[in-house]
PDB file of C-alpha atoms in Angstrom:
ATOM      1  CA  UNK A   7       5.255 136.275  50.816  1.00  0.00           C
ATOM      2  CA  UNK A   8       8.458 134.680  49.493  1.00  0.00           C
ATOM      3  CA  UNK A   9      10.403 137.682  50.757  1.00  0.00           C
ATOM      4  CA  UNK A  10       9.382 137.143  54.249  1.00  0.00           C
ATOM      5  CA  UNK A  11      10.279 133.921  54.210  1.00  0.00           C
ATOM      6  CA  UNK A  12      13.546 134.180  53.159  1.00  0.00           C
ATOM      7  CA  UNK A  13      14.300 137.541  55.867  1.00  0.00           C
ATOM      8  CA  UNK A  14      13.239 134.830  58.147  1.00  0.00           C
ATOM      9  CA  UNK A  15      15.431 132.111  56.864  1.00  0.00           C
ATOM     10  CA  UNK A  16      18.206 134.425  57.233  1.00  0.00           C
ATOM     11  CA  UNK A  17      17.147 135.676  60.351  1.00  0.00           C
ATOM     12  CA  UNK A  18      17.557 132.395  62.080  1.00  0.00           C
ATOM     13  CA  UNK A  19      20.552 131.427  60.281  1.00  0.00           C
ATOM     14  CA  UNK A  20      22.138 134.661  61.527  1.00  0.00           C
ATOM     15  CA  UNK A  21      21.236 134.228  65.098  1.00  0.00           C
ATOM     16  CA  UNK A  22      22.357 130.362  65.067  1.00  0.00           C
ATOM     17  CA  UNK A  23      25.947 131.546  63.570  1.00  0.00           C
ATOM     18  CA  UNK A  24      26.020 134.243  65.883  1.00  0.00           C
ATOM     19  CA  UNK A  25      24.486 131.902  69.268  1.00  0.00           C
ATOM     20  CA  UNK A  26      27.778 129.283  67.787  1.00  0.00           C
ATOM     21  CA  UNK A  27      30.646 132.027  67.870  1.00  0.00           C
ATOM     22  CA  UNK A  28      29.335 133.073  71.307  1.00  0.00           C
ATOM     23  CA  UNK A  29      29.279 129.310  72.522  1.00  0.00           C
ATOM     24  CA  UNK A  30      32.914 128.828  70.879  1.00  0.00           C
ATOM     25  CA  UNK A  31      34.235 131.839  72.548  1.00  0.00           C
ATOM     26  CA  UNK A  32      32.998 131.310  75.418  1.00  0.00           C
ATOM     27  CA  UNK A  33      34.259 127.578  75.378  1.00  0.00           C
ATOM     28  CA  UNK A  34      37.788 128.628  74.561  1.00  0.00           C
ATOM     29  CA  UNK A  35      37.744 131.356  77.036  1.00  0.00           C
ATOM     30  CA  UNK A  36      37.355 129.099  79.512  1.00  0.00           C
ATOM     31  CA  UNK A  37      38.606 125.363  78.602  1.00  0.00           C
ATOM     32  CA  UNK A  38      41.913 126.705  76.188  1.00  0.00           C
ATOM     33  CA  UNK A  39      42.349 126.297  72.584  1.00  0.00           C
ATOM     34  CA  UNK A  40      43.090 123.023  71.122  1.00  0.00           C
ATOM     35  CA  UNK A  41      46.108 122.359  69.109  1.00  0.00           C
ATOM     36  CA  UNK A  42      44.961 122.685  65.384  1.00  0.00           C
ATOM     37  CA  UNK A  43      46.820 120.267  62.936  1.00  0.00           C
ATOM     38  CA  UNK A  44      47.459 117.056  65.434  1.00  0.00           C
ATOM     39  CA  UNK A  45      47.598 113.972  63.020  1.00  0.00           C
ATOM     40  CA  UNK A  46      44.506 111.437  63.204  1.00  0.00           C
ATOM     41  CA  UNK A  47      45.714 108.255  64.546  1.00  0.00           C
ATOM     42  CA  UNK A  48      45.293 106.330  60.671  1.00  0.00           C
ATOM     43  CA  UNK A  49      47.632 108.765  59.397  1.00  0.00           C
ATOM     44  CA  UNK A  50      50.260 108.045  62.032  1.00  0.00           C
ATOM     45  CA  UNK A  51      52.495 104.782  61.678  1.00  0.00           C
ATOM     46  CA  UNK A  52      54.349 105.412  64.950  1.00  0.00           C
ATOM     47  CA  UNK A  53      54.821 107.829  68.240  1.00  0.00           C
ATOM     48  CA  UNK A  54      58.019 108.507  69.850  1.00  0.00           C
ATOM     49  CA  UNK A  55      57.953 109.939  73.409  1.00  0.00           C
ATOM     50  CA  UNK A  56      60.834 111.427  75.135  1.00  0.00           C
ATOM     51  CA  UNK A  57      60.733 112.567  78.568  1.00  0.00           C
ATOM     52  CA  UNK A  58      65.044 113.052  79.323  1.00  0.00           C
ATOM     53  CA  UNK A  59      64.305 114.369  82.519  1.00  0.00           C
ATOM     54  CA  UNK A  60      62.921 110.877  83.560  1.00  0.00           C
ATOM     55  CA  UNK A  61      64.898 108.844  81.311  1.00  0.00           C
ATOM     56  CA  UNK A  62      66.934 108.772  78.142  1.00  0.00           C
ATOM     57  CA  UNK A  63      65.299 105.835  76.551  1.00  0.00           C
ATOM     58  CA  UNK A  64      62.330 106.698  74.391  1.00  0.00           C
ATOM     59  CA  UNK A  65      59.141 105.044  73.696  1.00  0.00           C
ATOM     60  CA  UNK A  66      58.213 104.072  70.435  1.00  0.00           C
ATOM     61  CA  UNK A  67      54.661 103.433  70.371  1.00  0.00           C
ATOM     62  CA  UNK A  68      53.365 101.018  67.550  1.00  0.00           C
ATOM     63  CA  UNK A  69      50.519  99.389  68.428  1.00  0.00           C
ATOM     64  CA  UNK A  70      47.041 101.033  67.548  1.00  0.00           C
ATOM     65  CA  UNK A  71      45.407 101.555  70.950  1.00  0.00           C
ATOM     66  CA  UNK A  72      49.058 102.881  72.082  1.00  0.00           C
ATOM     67  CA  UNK A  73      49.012 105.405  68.968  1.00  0.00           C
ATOM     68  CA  UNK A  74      45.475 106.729  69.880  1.00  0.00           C
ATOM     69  CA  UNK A  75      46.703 107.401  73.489  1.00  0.00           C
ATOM     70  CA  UNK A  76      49.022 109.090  72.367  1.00  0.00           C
ATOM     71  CA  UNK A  77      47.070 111.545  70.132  1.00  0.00           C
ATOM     72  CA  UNK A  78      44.784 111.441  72.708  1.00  0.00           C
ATOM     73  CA  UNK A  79      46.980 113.142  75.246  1.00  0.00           C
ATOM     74  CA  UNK A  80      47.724 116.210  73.112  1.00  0.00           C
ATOM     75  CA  UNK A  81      44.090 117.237  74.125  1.00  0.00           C
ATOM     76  CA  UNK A  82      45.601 118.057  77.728  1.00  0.00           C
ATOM     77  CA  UNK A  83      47.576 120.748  76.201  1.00  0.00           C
ATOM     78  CA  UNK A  84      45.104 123.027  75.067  1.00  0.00           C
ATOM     79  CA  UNK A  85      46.509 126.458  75.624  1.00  0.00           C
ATOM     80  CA  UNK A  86      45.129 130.471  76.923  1.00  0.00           C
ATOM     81  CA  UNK A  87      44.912 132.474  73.708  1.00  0.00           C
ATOM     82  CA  UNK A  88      45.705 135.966  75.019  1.00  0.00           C
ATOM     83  CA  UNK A  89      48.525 134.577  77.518  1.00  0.00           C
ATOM     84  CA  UNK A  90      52.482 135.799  77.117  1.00  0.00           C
ATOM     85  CA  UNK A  91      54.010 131.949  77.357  1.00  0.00           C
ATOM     86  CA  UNK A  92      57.669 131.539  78.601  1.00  0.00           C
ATOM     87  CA  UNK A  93      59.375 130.640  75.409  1.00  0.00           C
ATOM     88  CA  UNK A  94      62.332 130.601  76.452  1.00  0.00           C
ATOM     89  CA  UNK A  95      61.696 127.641  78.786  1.00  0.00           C
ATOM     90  CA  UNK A  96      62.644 123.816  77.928  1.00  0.00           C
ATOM     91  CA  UNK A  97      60.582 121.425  76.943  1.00  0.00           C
ATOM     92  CA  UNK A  98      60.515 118.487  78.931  1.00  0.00           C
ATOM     93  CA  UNK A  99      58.187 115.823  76.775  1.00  0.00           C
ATOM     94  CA  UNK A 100      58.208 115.776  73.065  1.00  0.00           C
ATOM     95  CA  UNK A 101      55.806 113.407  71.226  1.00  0.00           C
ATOM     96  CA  UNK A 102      57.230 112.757  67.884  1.00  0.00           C
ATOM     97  CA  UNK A 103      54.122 111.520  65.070  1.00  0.00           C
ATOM     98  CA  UNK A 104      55.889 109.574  62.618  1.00  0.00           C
ATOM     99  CA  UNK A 105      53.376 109.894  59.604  1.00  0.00           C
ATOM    100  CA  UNK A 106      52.735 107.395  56.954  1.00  0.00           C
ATOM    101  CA  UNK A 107      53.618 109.705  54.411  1.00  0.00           C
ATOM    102  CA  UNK A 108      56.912 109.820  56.385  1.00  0.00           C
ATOM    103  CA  UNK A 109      56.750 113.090  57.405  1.00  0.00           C
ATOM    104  CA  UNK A 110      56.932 113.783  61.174  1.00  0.00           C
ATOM    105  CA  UNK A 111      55.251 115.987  63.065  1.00  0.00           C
ATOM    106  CA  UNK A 112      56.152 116.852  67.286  1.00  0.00           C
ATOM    107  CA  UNK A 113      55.298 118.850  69.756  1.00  0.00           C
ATOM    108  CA  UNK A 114      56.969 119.755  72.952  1.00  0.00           C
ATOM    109  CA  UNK A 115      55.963 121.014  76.353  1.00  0.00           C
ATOM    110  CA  UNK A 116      57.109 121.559  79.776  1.00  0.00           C
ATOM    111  CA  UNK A 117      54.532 122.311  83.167  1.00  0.00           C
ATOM    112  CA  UNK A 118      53.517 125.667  81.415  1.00  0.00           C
ATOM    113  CA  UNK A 119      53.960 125.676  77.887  1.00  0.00           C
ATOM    114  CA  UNK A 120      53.627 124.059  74.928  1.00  0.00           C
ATOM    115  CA  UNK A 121      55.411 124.406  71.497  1.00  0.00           C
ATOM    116  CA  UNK A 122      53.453 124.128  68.488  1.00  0.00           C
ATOM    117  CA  UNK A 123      54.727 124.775  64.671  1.00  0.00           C
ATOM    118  CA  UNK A 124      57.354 126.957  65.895  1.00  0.00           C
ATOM    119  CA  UNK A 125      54.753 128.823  68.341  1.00  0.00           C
ATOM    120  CA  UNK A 126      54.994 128.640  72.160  1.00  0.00           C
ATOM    121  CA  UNK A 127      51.648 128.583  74.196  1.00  0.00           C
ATOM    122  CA  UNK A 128      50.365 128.819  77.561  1.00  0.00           C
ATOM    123  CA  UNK A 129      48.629 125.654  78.605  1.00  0.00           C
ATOM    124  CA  UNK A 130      45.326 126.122  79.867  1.00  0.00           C
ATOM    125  CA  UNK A 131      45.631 123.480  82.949  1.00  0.00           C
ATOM    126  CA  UNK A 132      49.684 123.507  84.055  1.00  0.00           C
ATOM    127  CA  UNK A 133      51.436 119.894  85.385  1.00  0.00           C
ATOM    128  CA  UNK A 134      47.731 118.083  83.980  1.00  0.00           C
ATOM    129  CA  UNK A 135      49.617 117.052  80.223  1.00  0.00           C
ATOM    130  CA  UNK A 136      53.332 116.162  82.620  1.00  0.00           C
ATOM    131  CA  UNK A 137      51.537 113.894  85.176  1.00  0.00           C
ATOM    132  CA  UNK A 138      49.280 112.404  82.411  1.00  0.00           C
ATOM    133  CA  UNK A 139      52.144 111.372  80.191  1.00  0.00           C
ATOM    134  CA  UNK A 140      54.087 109.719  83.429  1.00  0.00           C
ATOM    135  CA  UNK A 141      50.728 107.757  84.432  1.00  0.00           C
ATOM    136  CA  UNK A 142      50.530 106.510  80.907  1.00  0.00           C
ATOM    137  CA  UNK A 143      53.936 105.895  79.669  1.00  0.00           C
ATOM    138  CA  UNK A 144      56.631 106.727  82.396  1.00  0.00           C
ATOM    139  CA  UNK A 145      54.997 105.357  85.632  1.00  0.00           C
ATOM    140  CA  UNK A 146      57.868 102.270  86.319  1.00  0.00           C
ATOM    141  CA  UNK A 147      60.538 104.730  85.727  1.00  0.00           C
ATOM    142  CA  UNK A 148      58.602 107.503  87.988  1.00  0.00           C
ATOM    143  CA  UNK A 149      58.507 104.569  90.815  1.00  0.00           C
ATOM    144  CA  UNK A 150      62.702 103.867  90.351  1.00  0.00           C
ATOM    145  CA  UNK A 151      63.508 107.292  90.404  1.00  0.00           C
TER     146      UNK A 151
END
């Protein structure tokens, strides 16, 4: 009796893990693969943007709301795991995390790929993270130049 139930406790906790890796497969087969390891926003005392291409001034972002955007928008560059990227391409935004702990922490991308801990990607959804980032934070300069 107690052997049956436990073949089908296992049972159903083997199907479950194996209906999950299907799900998460199929999820980053088809949405992209988030970037693992961005800070959470209480960890992160400030966020420098750079965008040279638009202009050379930076934003430093301080406030809390401004901070969470900011980590926010990394979710936009969620990247094709089996794709060649072009790493020898130039970024064109780099979001600098200035931690508490005072390390930092950035990542870079251009229309097509992102760099990540020394790793270059293939985003998922090209020009979505570049014309997010100049609603957000860049949209006066976008309207002068």
């Amino acid at each position: 009796m107690k052997r049956r139930w436990l073949q089908t406790v296992v049972g159903i906790l083997v199907g479950t893990l194996l209906g999950t890796a299907f799900v998460m497969a199929y999820r980053i087969g088809s949405e992209g693969m988030y970037l693992i390891g961005i800070p959470a926003a209480e960890e992160v005392q400030q966020v420098t943007i750079a965008y040279p291409a638009v202009t050379e001034e930076e934003k430093v972002l301080t406030r809390e709301e401004d901070i969470e955007l900011a980590i926010q928008l990394s979710g936009f560059l969620k990247y094709e795991l089996f794709s060649e990227a072009d790493a020898e391409g130039e970024p064109l935004v780099t979001i600098t995390y200035d931690m508490a702990t005072g390390e930092t922490v950035a990542v870079s991308a251009n229309r097509d790929t992102v760099w990540w801990k020394g790793e270059a990607h293939a985003i998922k959804e090209e020009d979505t993270f570049l014309n997010v980032t100049e609603a957000l934070f860049f949209q006066a300069e976008m309207v002068e130049g």
